[in-house]
XYZ file of C-alpha atoms in Angstrom:
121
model
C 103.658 104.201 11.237
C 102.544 107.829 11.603
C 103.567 109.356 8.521
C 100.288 108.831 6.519
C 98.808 111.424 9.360
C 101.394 113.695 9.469
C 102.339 114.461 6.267
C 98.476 115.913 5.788
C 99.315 118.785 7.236
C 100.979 121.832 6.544
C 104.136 121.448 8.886
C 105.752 118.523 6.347
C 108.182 119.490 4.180
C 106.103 118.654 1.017
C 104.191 120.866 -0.889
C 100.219 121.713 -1.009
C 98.971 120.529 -4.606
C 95.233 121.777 -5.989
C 93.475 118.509 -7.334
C 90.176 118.565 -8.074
C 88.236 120.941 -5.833
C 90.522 121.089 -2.227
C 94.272 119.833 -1.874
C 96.678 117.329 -1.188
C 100.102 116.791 0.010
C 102.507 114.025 -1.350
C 104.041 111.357 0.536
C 105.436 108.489 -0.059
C 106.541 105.318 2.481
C 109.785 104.262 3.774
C 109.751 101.017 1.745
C 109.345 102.922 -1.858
C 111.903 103.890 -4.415
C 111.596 107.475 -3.627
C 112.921 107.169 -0.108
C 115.486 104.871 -0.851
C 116.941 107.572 -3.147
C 117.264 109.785 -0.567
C 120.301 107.076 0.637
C 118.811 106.374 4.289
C 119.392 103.432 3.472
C 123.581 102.962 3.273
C 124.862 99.114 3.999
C 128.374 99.302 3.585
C 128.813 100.913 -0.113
C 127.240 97.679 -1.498
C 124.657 98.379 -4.307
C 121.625 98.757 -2.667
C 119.142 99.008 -5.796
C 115.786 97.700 -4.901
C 114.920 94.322 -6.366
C 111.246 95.132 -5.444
C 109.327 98.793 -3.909
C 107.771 97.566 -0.674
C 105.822 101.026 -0.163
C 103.745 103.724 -2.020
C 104.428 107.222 -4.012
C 101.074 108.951 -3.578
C 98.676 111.556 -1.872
C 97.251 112.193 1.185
C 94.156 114.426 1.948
C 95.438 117.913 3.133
C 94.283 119.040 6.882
C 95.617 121.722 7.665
C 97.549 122.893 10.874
C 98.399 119.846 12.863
C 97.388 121.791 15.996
C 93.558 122.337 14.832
C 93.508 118.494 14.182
C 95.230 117.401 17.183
C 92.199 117.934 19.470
C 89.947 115.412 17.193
C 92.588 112.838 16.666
C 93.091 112.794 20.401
C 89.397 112.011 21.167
C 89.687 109.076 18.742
C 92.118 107.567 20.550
C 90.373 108.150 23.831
C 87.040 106.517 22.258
C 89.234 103.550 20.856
C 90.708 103.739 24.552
C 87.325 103.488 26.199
C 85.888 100.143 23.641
C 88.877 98.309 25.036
C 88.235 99.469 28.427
C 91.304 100.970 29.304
C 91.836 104.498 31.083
C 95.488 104.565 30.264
C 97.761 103.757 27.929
C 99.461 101.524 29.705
C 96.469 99.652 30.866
C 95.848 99.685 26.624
C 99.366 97.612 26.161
C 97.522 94.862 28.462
C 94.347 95.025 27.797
C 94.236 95.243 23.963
C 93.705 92.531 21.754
C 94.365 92.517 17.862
C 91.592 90.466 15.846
C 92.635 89.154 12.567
C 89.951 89.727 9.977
C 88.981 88.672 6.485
C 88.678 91.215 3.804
C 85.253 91.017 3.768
C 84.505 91.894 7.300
C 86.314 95.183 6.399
C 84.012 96.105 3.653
C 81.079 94.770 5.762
C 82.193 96.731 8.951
C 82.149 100.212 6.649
C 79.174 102.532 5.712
C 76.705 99.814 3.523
C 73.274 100.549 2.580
C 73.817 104.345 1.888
C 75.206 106.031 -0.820
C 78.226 108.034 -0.277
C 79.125 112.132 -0.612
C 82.202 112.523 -2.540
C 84.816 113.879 -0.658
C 85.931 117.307 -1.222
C 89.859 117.214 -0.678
């Protein structure tokens, strides 16, 4: 579930592409057509078309070298550490607890009340 984040940066395989005013990288999920072609996906020689594409062919923001991101990403995970009170990650496997939301909450918990920069890819 880590592809999204790494294929921003500039060690994937995929090229940088100008859009707009910055960049972006392609990638695509392991559930879409395009990764299916690459034939990861052999069962036995039977025809493994897709009757449906569970996953996306799209962009992602570029960021750069992994290594001057990898410093901010790890404090994330250190602050999401610390709201579920866990110094460890271990101690995160037991402690943590996944709340199921509605839609709504998600679009209440973001920015509201402001009105948001553009962002410059």
């Amino acid at each position: 579930m880590m592809g999204r984040y790494f294929a921003r940066f500039d060690e994937s395989p995929t090229k940088k592409v100008k859009s707009g005013n910055g960049y972006v990288k392609e990638y695509w999920g392991e559930g879409s057509n395009r990764a299916r072609n690459w034939q990861r996906y052999d069962h036995g020689g039977e025809n493994t078309n897709m009757k449906f594409e569970e996953g996306v062919d799209s962009y992602v923001p570029y960021a750069g070298k992994l290594s001057d991101n990898l410093e901010i990403t790890l404090n994330k995970i250190k602050a999401t550490m610390s709201s579920c009170g866990a110094a460890s990650i271990s101690e995160l496997q037991k402690t943590a607890r996944l709340t199921l939301v509605s839609s709504t909450s998600i679009i209440e918990g973001g920015a509201h009340d402001v009105i948001l920069k553009d962002k410059e890819y």
